[in-house]
PDB file of C-alpha atoms in Angstrom:
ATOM      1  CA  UNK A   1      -8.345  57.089  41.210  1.00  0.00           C
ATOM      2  CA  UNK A   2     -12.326  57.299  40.454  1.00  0.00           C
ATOM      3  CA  UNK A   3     -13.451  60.233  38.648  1.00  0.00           C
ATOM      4  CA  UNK A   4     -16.550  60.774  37.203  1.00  0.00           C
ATOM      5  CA  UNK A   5     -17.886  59.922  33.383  1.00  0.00           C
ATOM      6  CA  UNK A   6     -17.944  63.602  32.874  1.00  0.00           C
ATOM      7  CA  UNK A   7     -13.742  63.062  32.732  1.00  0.00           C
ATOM      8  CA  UNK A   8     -14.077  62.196  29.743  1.00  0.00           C
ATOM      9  CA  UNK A   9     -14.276  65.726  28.227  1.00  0.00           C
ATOM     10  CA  UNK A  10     -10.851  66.584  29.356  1.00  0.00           C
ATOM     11  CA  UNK A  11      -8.960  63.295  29.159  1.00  0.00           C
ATOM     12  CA  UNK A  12      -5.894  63.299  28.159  1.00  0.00           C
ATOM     13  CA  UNK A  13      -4.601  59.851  27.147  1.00  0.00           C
ATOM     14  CA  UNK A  14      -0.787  60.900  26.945  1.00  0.00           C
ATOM     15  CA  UNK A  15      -1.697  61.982  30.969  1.00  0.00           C
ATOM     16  CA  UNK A  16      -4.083  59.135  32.069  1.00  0.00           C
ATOM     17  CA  UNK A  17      -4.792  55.417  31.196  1.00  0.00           C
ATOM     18  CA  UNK A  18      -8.334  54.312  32.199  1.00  0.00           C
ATOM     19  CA  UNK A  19      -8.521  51.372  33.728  1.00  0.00           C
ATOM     20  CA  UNK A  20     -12.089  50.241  33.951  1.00  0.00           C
ATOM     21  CA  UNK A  21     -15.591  51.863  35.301  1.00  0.00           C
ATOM     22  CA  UNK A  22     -17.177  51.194  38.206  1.00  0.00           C
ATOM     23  CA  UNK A  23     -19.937  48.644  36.644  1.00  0.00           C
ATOM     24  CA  UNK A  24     -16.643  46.522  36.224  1.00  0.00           C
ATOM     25  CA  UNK A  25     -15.592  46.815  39.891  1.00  0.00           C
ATOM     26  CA  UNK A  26     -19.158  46.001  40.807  1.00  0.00           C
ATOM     27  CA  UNK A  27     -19.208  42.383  38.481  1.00  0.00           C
ATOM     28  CA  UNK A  28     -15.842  41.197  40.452  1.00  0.00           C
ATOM     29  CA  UNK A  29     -13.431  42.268  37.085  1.00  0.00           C
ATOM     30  CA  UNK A  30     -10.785  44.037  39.153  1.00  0.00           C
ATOM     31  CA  UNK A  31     -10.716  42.772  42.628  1.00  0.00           C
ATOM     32  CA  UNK A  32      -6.995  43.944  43.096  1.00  0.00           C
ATOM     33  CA  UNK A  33      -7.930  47.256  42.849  1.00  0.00           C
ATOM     34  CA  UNK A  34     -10.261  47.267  46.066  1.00  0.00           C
ATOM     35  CA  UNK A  35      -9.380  47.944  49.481  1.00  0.00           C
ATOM     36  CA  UNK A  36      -8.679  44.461  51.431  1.00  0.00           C
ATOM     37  CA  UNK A  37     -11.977  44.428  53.788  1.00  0.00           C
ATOM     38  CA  UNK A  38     -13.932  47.153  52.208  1.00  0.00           C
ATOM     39  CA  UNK A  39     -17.592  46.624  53.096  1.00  0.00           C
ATOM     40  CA  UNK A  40     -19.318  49.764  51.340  1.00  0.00           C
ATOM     41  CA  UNK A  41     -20.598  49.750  48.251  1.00  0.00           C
ATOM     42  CA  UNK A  42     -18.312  49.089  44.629  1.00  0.00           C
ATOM     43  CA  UNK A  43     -20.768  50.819  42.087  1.00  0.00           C
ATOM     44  CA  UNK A  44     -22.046  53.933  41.389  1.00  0.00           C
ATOM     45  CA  UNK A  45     -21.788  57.214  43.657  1.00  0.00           C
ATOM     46  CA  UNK A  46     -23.901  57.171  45.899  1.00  0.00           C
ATOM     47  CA  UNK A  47     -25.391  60.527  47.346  1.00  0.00           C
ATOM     48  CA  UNK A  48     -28.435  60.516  49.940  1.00  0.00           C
ATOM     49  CA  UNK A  49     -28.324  56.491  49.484  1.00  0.00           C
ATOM     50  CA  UNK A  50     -29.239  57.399  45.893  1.00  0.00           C
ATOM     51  CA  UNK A  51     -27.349  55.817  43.180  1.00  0.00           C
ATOM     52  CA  UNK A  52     -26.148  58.670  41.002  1.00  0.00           C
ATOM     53  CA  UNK A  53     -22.990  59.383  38.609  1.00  0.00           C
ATOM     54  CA  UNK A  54     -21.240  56.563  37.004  1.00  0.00           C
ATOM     55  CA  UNK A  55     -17.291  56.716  37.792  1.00  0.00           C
ATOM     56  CA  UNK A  56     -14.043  55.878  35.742  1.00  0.00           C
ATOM     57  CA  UNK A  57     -11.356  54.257  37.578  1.00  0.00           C
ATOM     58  CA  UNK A  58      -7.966  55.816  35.842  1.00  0.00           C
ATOM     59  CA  UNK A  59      -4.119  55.688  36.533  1.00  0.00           C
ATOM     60  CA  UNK A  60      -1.553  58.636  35.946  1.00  0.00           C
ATOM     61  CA  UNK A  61       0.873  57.503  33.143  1.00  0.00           C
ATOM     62  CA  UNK A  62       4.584  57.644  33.704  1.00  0.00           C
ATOM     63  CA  UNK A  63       6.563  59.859  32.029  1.00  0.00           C
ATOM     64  CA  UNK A  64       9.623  57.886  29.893  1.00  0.00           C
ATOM     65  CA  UNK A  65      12.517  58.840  31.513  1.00  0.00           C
TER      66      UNK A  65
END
């Protein structure tokens, strides 16, 4: 899931893992975790085609059963 850098106040690493930031989807670090045939953009948010907020990309832990 992306959330923004602002996440970082609340995070919770016995909660969440993060995985990487945006910047690394952008350089071609983490293809697997892009949609097979996405076209739009794999950076920062965009809002107004203005390049805004930078985002985290993070995964829910598991809980040890």
């Amino acid at each position: 899931m992306g959330v923004p850098i602002t996440f970082l106040d609340k995070y919770n690493s016995d909660q969440f893992e993060i995985i990487c930031s945006d910047y690394e989807i952008m350089e071609g670090s983490y293809p697997y975790l892009l949609k097979p045939g996405w076209q739009g953009k794999t950076d920062r948010a965009y809002i107004n085609g203005k390049r805004k907020y930078a985002r985290l990309f993070i995964t829910n832990r598991r809980p040890e059963i």
